[in-house]
Amino acid sequence: MPKPPTRTVTPASIVEAMRAPSHGPSDARASFASGQCVRGTYLPSNRASEITKSRSFTTPCRVLGRFAVDGGNSGAADADRRMLHGFSFRLGSNGHRSDILTQSAPVHYARTLAQMLGFLEVRMPGPDGNPDPAKVAAFSAANPETLHQADHVSARPPTASFAGTTYWGVHAFPATNAKGETRFIKFKVSPVGGDLVLSEDEARAQPADFLHDDLKIRIAAGDVRFSLMALLDRPGDPVMDVTIRWPDEDHREAVRLGTIVITRIAPNDACDAISFDPANLAEGIGPPPDEIFAARSTAYGLKLLV
């Protein structure tokens, strides 16, 4: 059965494998290529300082964000239920900025960089334009944790709106409060008003860009709000493995750090000109210890993912 590659794997080789199926330009996003830039504000809760002393999360600020559909194809259909949706945003100012990257599934599809490259390589299109199903099945059997993300996506109904989707940060971040107390947290971004979903028939009837169009209509009619939550760790939680959830994650203690209020659509140039770099973390939020985060940070730093 196929195992993850044993050769040296680099962030650059991962990005190359991500770009290969889309045949996109070398300066294009390798993932979440189809997106919409937005602006708004962040209003901290009175409990944010209990979790972190980071001024990104404890001080009101402006927000630059981007909603997107996964994949390297900037023309990806919004209605494809197999696609992840992402929400990246930047909080803070004056040297206290943090970039947070979240997605519509609570886990990643690989635990290690080698496993991630193996996952991507067996899904490369063959001469007929499709991956070899036998290779995919064999790799999945040898690496069952690589199916957790897809299983989560397939078990949920199609989303009706970027503004009505729950987004997770799959990594465990060490957060330090003003008392010097440090614990791991996971970010969860919950739409105020709850998730908005479609039936399968409704999803199939939607035009290709319906999520982008819906977002513009909703913002024109009024602001879009999300609660930024910190899920709190417990002893023994798996902070190194991004393919599995914390036990009872949906029902454990969480603290609302604040509210993200999206107030207007922004030109995509505003987001294209920067990189939402996960390594940008203001003091009080540390880098997660897992291997995937370290590689992701390097890739963004090298402008391989933007």
CSV table of C-alpha atoms in Angstrom, one decimal:
chain,number,residue,atom,x,y,z
A,1,MET,CA,0.0,0.0,0.0
A,2,PRO,CA,1.3,3.5,-0.8
A,3,LYS,CA,3.0,5.3,2.1
A,4,PRO,CA,3.9,8.9,2.4
A,5,PRO,CA,7.1,9.8,0.4
A,6,THR,CA,10.4,9.1,2.2
A,7,ARG,CA,12.3,11.7,0.2
A,8,THR,CA,12.9,15.2,1.6
A,9,VAL,CA,9.7,17.2,1.3
A,10,THR,CA,9.8,21.0,1.3
A,11,PRO,CA,7.0,23.6,1.4
A,12,ALA,CA,8.0,24.5,-2.2
A,13,SER,CA,7.4,20.9,-3.3
A,14,ILE,CA,4.0,20.9,-1.6
A,15,VAL,CA,3.0,24.1,-3.4
A,16,GLU,CA,4.2,22.8,-6.7
A,17,ALA,CA,2.0,19.7,-6.2
A,18,MET,CA,-1.0,21.9,-5.3
A,19,ARG,CA,-0.6,24.0,-8.4
A,20,ALA,CA,-0.1,21.2,-10.8
A,21,PRO,CA,-3.8,20.2,-11.4
A,22,SER,CA,-4.9,23.8,-12.1
A,23,HIS,CA,-2.0,24.7,-14.4
A,24,GLY,CA,-2.2,28.2,-12.9
A,25,PRO,CA,0.5,30.8,-13.1
A,26,SER,CA,3.4,30.7,-10.7
A,27,ASP,CA,2.3,33.9,-9.0
A,28,ALA,CA,-1.3,32.8,-8.4
A,29,ARG,CA,-2.7,31.4,-5.2
A,30,ALA,CA,-2.1,27.6,-5.0
A,31,SER,CA,-5.1,27.3,-2.7
A,32,PHE,CA,-8.3,29.2,-2.2
A,33,ALA,CA,-7.7,31.0,-5.5
A,34,SER,CA,-11.3,32.2,-5.9
A,35,GLY,CA,-12.2,34.7,-3.3
A,36,GLN,CA,-13.6,38.1,-2.3
A,37,CYS,CA,-11.8,40.7,-0.2
A,38,VAL,CA,-13.8,42.5,2.5
A,39,ARG,CA,-13.3,45.1,5.3
A,40,GLY,CA,-14.8,45.6,8.6
A,41,THR,CA,-14.2,46.0,12.3
A,42,TYR,CA,-13.4,43.9,15.3
A,43,LEU,CA,-14.9,44.5,18.8
A,44,PRO,CA,-13.3,42.5,21.7
A,45,SER,CA,-15.4,41.0,24.4
A,46,ASN,CA,-14.8,41.7,28.1
A,47,ARG,CA,-13.4,38.2,28.4
A,48,ALA,CA,-10.7,38.3,25.7
A,49,SER,CA,-8.0,39.3,28.1
A,50,GLU,CA,-8.7,36.2,30.2
A,51,ILE,CA,-7.3,34.2,27.3
A,52,THR,CA,-4.6,36.3,25.7
A,53,LYS,CA,-2.8,39.6,26.3
A,54,SER,CA,-2.4,39.9,22.5
A,55,ARG,CA,-3.6,43.4,21.5
A,56,SER,CA,-4.8,41.9,18.3
A,57,PHE,CA,-7.7,40.3,20.2
A,58,THR,CA,-8.1,42.7,23.2
A,59,THR,CA,-8.3,46.0,21.3
A,60,PRO,CA,-10.9,47.3,18.8
A,61,CYS,CA,-9.5,47.5,15.3
A,62,ARG,CA,-10.2,47.4,11.7
A,63,VAL,CA,-10.4,44.1,9.8
A,64,LEU,CA,-9.1,43.1,6.4
A,65,GLY,CA,-10.5,39.7,5.4
A,66,ARG,CA,-11.0,37.4,2.5
A,67,PHE,CA,-13.7,34.7,1.9
A,68,ALA,CA,-12.7,32.0,-0.6
A,69,VAL,CA,-13.3,28.7,-2.2
A,70,ASP,CA,-10.5,26.1,-2.0
A,71,GLY,CA,-8.5,25.0,-5.0
A,72,GLY,CA,-6.0,26.6,-7.4
A,73,ASN,CA,-8.7,27.4,-9.9
A,74,SER,CA,-9.8,31.0,-9.6
A,75,GLY,CA,-13.0,30.0,-11.6
A,76,ALA,CA,-14.0,27.2,-9.2
A,77,ALA,CA,-17.8,26.8,-8.9
A,78,ASP,CA,-19.1,28.0,-5.5
A,79,ALA,CA,-21.8,25.3,-5.5
A,80,ASP,CA,-19.3,22.4,-5.6
A,81,ARG,CA,-20.1,20.9,-2.1
A,82,ARG,CA,-16.8,19.0,-2.1
A,83,MET,CA,-14.9,22.3,-1.8
A,84,LEU,CA,-13.8,23.8,1.5
A,85,HIS,CA,-14.5,27.4,2.1
A,86,GLY,CA,-12.1,29.7,3.8
A,87,PHE,CA,-12.1,32.9,5.8
A,88,SER,CA,-8.7,34.6,6.4
A,89,PHE,CA,-8.6,37.9,8.3
A,90,ARG,CA,-6.1,40.3,9.8
A,91,LEU,CA,-6.7,41.9,13.3
A,92,GLY,CA,-4.7,44.6,15.1
A,93,SER,CA,-2.6,47.6,14.2
A,94,ASN,CA,0.6,49.4,15.0
A,95,GLY,CA,2.9,46.4,15.2
A,96,HIS,CA,0.4,44.2,16.9
A,97,ARG,CA,-1.2,42.4,14.0
A,98,SER,CA,-2.3,38.8,13.8
A,99,ASP,CA,-3.3,36.9,10.6
A,100,ILE,CA,-5.8,34.1,11.3
A,101,LEU,CA,-6.6,31.5,8.6
A,102,THR,CA,-9.8,29.4,9.1
A,103,GLN,CA,-11.7,26.9,6.9
A,104,SER,CA,-15.1,25.2,6.8
A,105,ALA,CA,-13.7,21.9,8.3
A,106,PRO,CA,-12.2,21.5,11.8
A,107,VAL,CA,-9.3,19.3,10.6
A,108,HIS,CA,-6.6,19.2,7.9
A,109,TYR,CA,-6.1,16.4,5.5
A,110,ALA,CA,-2.6,15.4,6.5
A,111,ARG,CA,-0.6,15.2,9.8
A,112,THR,CA,2.9,15.5,8.3
A,113,LEU,CA,4.4,17.3,5.3
A,114,ALA,CA,5.3,13.9,3.7
A,115,GLN,CA,1.8,12.6,4.1
A,116,MET,CA,0.4,15.9,2.6
A,117,LEU,CA,2.6,15.4,-0.5
A,118,GLY,CA,1.6,11.8,-0.9
A,119,PHE,CA,-2.1,12.8,-0.6
A,120,LEU,CA,-1.6,15.4,-3.4
A,121,GLU,CA,0.5,13.2,-5.7
A,122,VAL,CA,-2.0,10.2,-5.8
A,123,ARG,CA,-4.7,12.7,-6.9
A,124,MET,CA,-2.7,14.0,-9.8
A,125,PRO,CA,-4.7,13.7,-13.0
A,126,GLY,CA,-3.7,10.9,-15.4
A,127,PRO,CA,-3.8,10.8,-19.2
A,128,ASP,CA,-7.6,10.7,-19.1
A,129,GLY,CA,-7.7,13.8,-16.9
A,130,ASN,CA,-8.7,12.0,-13.8
A,131,PRO,CA,-6.7,10.5,-10.8
A,132,ASP,CA,-6.2,6.8,-10.7
A,133,PRO,CA,-8.9,5.6,-8.3
A,134,ALA,CA,-6.9,2.5,-7.3
A,135,LYS,CA,-4.0,4.6,-6.2
A,136,VAL,CA,-6.2,7.0,-4.3
A,137,ALA,CA,-8.0,4.0,-2.6
A,138,ALA,CA,-4.7,2.4,-1.7
A,139,PHE,CA,-3.2,5.6,-0.2
A,140,SER,CA,-6.4,6.2,1.8
A,141,ALA,CA,-6.4,2.7,3.2
A,142,ALA,CA,-2.8,3.2,4.3
A,143,ASN,CA,-3.4,6.7,5.7
A,144,PRO,CA,-7.0,6.7,6.9
A,145,GLU,CA,-6.6,10.0,8.8
A,146,THR,CA,-6.3,11.8,5.4
A,147,LEU,CA,-10.0,11.1,4.9
A,148,HIS,CA,-11.2,12.9,8.0
A,149,GLN,CA,-11.5,16.3,6.4
A,150,ALA,CA,-13.4,15.0,3.3
A,151,ASP,CA,-15.7,12.9,5.6
A,152,HIS,CA,-16.6,16.1,7.5
A,153,VAL,CA,-17.4,18.1,4.4
A,154,SER,CA,-19.4,15.3,2.8
A,155,ALA,CA,-21.5,14.8,6.0
A,156,ARG,CA,-22.7,18.4,6.0
A,157,PRO,CA,-25.2,20.0,3.7
A,158,PRO,CA,-24.0,22.5,1.1
A,159,THR,CA,-23.4,26.0,2.4
A,160,ALA,CA,-25.8,28.8,1.3
A,161,SER,CA,-23.6,31.7,2.2
A,162,PHE,CA,-20.0,32.7,3.1
A,163,ALA,CA,-21.8,34.8,5.7
A,164,GLY,CA,-23.6,31.7,7.1
A,165,THR,CA,-20.7,29.3,7.5
A,166,THR,CA,-18.8,28.2,10.5
A,167,TYR,CA,-15.0,28.3,10.1
A,168,TRP,CA,-12.3,26.6,12.2
A,169,GLY,CA,-8.6,27.1,12.8
A,170,VAL,CA,-7.3,23.6,12.7
A,171,HIS,CA,-4.2,24.3,14.7
A,172,ALA,CA,-3.7,24.6,18.5
A,173,PHE,CA,-2.3,28.0,19.4
A,174,PRO,CA,-0.6,28.6,22.8
A,175,ALA,CA,-2.3,31.7,24.2
A,176,THR,CA,-0.8,33.7,27.1
A,177,ASN,CA,-2.9,36.1,29.2
A,178,ALA,CA,-1.8,39.1,31.2
A,179,LYS,CA,-1.2,36.9,34.3
A,180,GLY,CA,1.4,34.9,32.3
A,181,GLU,CA,-0.9,31.9,32.2
A,182,THR,CA,-0.6,29.9,28.9
A,183,ARG,CA,-2.9,27.3,27.5
A,184,PHE,CA,-3.7,26.0,24.0
A,185,ILE,CA,-6.8,27.3,22.2
A,186,LYS,CA,-8.4,26.7,18.8
A,187,PHE,CA,-10.1,29.4,16.9
A,188,LYS,CA,-13.7,29.0,15.8
A,189,VAL,CA,-15.6,31.7,13.8
A,190,SER,CA,-19.3,31.3,14.2
A,191,PRO,CA,-21.9,33.3,12.1
A,192,VAL,CA,-24.2,35.3,14.3
A,193,GLY,CA,-27.6,33.8,13.4
A,194,GLY,CA,-26.2,30.3,12.7
A,195,ASP,CA,-25.2,28.4,9.6
A,196,LEU,CA,-27.2,28.8,6.4
A,197,VAL,CA,-27.4,25.7,4.2
A,198,LEU,CA,-29.0,24.4,1.0
A,199,SER,CA,-30.6,21.2,0.0
A,200,GLU,CA,-28.7,19.2,-2.7
A,201,ASP,CA,-31.3,20.2,-5.3
A,202,GLU,CA,-31.0,23.9,-4.3
A,203,ALA,CA,-27.2,23.7,-4.5
A,204,ARG,CA,-27.2,22.2,-8.0
A,205,ALA,CA,-29.5,25.0,-9.2
A,206,GLN,CA,-27.2,27.8,-8.0
A,207,PRO,CA,-25.1,29.8,-10.5
A,208,ALA,CA,-21.3,29.4,-10.4
A,209,ASP,CA,-20.6,32.5,-8.4
A,210,PHE,CA,-23.6,32.5,-6.1
A,211,LEU,CA,-21.6,32.7,-2.9
A,212,HIS,CA,-19.7,35.8,-4.1
A,213,ASP,CA,-23.0,37.3,-5.3
A,214,ASP,CA,-24.8,36.5,-2.0
A,215,LEU,CA,-22.0,38.1,0.0
A,216,LYS,CA,-22.3,41.3,-1.9
A,217,ILE,CA,-26.1,41.4,-1.5
A,218,ARG,CA,-25.9,40.7,2.3
A,219,ILE,CA,-23.3,43.4,2.9
A,220,ALA,CA,-25.2,45.9,0.8
A,221,ALA,CA,-28.3,45.2,2.9
A,222,GLY,CA,-26.4,45.4,6.3
A,223,ASP,CA,-23.3,44.2,8.1
A,224,VAL,CA,-22.3,40.6,8.4
A,225,ARG,CA,-21.3,39.4,11.9
A,226,PHE,CA,-19.2,36.5,13.3
A,227,SER,CA,-18.3,35.6,16.9
A,228,LEU,CA,-14.6,34.8,17.2
A,229,MET,CA,-14.4,32.0,19.7
A,230,ALA,CA,-11.5,30.4,21.6
A,231,LEU,CA,-12.0,26.7,22.3
A,232,LEU,CA,-10.1,25.9,25.5
A,233,ASP,CA,-7.8,22.9,25.9
A,234,ARG,CA,-7.9,20.1,28.4
A,235,PRO,CA,-5.1,17.9,29.6
A,236,GLY,CA,-4.1,15.3,27.0
A,237,ASP,CA,-5.6,17.1,24.0
A,238,PRO,CA,-3.7,16.2,20.8
A,239,VAL,CA,-2.1,19.6,19.9
A,240,MET,CA,0.4,18.1,17.4
A,241,ASP,CA,-2.1,16.3,15.1
A,242,VAL,CA,-4.2,18.5,12.9
A,243,THR,CA,-6.1,15.5,11.3
A,244,ILE,CA,-8.1,14.8,14.5
A,245,ARG,CA,-10.4,16.9,16.7
A,246,TRP,CA,-10.1,17.4,20.4
A,247,PRO,CA,-12.4,15.1,22.3
A,248,ASP,CA,-15.9,16.5,22.6
A,249,GLU,CA,-14.8,19.6,20.8
A,250,ASP,CA,-18.3,20.8,19.8
A,251,HIS,CA,-19.4,20.8,23.5
A,252,ARG,CA,-16.4,21.9,25.4
A,253,GLU,CA,-15.8,25.3,27.1
A,254,ALA,CA,-15.3,28.2,24.8
A,255,VAL,CA,-14.8,31.9,25.3
A,256,ARG,CA,-16.0,34.6,22.9
A,257,LEU,CA,-12.9,36.7,22.2
A,258,GLY,CA,-14.9,39.3,20.2
A,259,THR,CA,-17.1,40.0,17.2
A,260,ILE,CA,-16.0,40.5,13.6
A,261,VAL,CA,-18.3,42.9,11.7
A,262,ILE,CA,-17.9,42.9,7.9
A,263,THR,CA,-19.2,46.2,6.6
A,264,ARG,CA,-18.1,46.4,3.0
A,265,ILE,CA,-16.8,44.7,0.0
A,266,ALA,CA,-13.2,45.7,-0.8
A,267,PRO,CA,-11.3,45.5,-4.1
A,268,ASN,CA,-9.5,42.2,-4.4
A,269,ASP,CA,-6.3,44.1,-5.0
A,270,ALA,CA,-6.3,45.0,-1.3
A,271,CYS,CA,-5.9,41.3,-0.4
A,272,ASP,CA,-3.8,40.3,-3.4
A,273,ALA,CA,-1.2,42.9,-2.4
A,274,ILE,CA,-0.5,41.2,0.9
A,275,SER,CA,-0.1,37.7,2.2
A,276,PHE,CA,-2.3,36.5,5.1
A,277,ASP,CA,0.7,35.0,6.8
A,278,PRO,CA,0.0,32.6,9.7
A,279,ALA,CA,3.3,33.5,11.2
A,280,ASN,CA,2.1,37.0,11.8
A,281,LEU,CA,1.0,36.6,15.5
A,282,ALA,CA,1.1,39.4,18.0
A,283,GLU,CA,2.6,38.8,21.4
A,284,GLY,CA,0.2,36.7,23.5
A,285,ILE,CA,-0.6,34.2,20.7
A,286,GLY,CA,2.3,31.8,19.9
A,287,PRO,CA,2.9,29.6,16.9
A,288,PRO,CA,1.3,26.1,17.0
A,289,PRO,CA,3.8,23.3,17.5
A,290,ASP,CA,2.6,21.0,14.7
A,291,GLU,CA,4.6,20.2,11.6
A,292,ILE,CA,1.9,21.4,9.1
A,293,PHE,CA,1.8,24.9,10.7
A,294,ALA,CA,5.6,25.2,10.4
A,295,ALA,CA,5.5,24.3,6.7
A,296,ARG,CA,2.6,26.6,6.1
A,297,SER,CA,4.3,29.5,7.7
A,298,THR,CA,7.4,28.9,5.6
A,299,ALA,CA,5.3,28.7,2.4
A,300,TYR,CA,3.5,31.9,3.1
A,301,GLY,CA,6.8,33.6,4.1
A,302,LEU,CA,8.3,32.7,0.7
A,303,LYS,CA,5.2,34.0,-1.0
A,304,LEU,CA,4.5,30.5,-2.3
A,305,LEU,CA,1.0,30.7,-0.9
A,306,VAL,CA,-0.8,34.1,-0.8
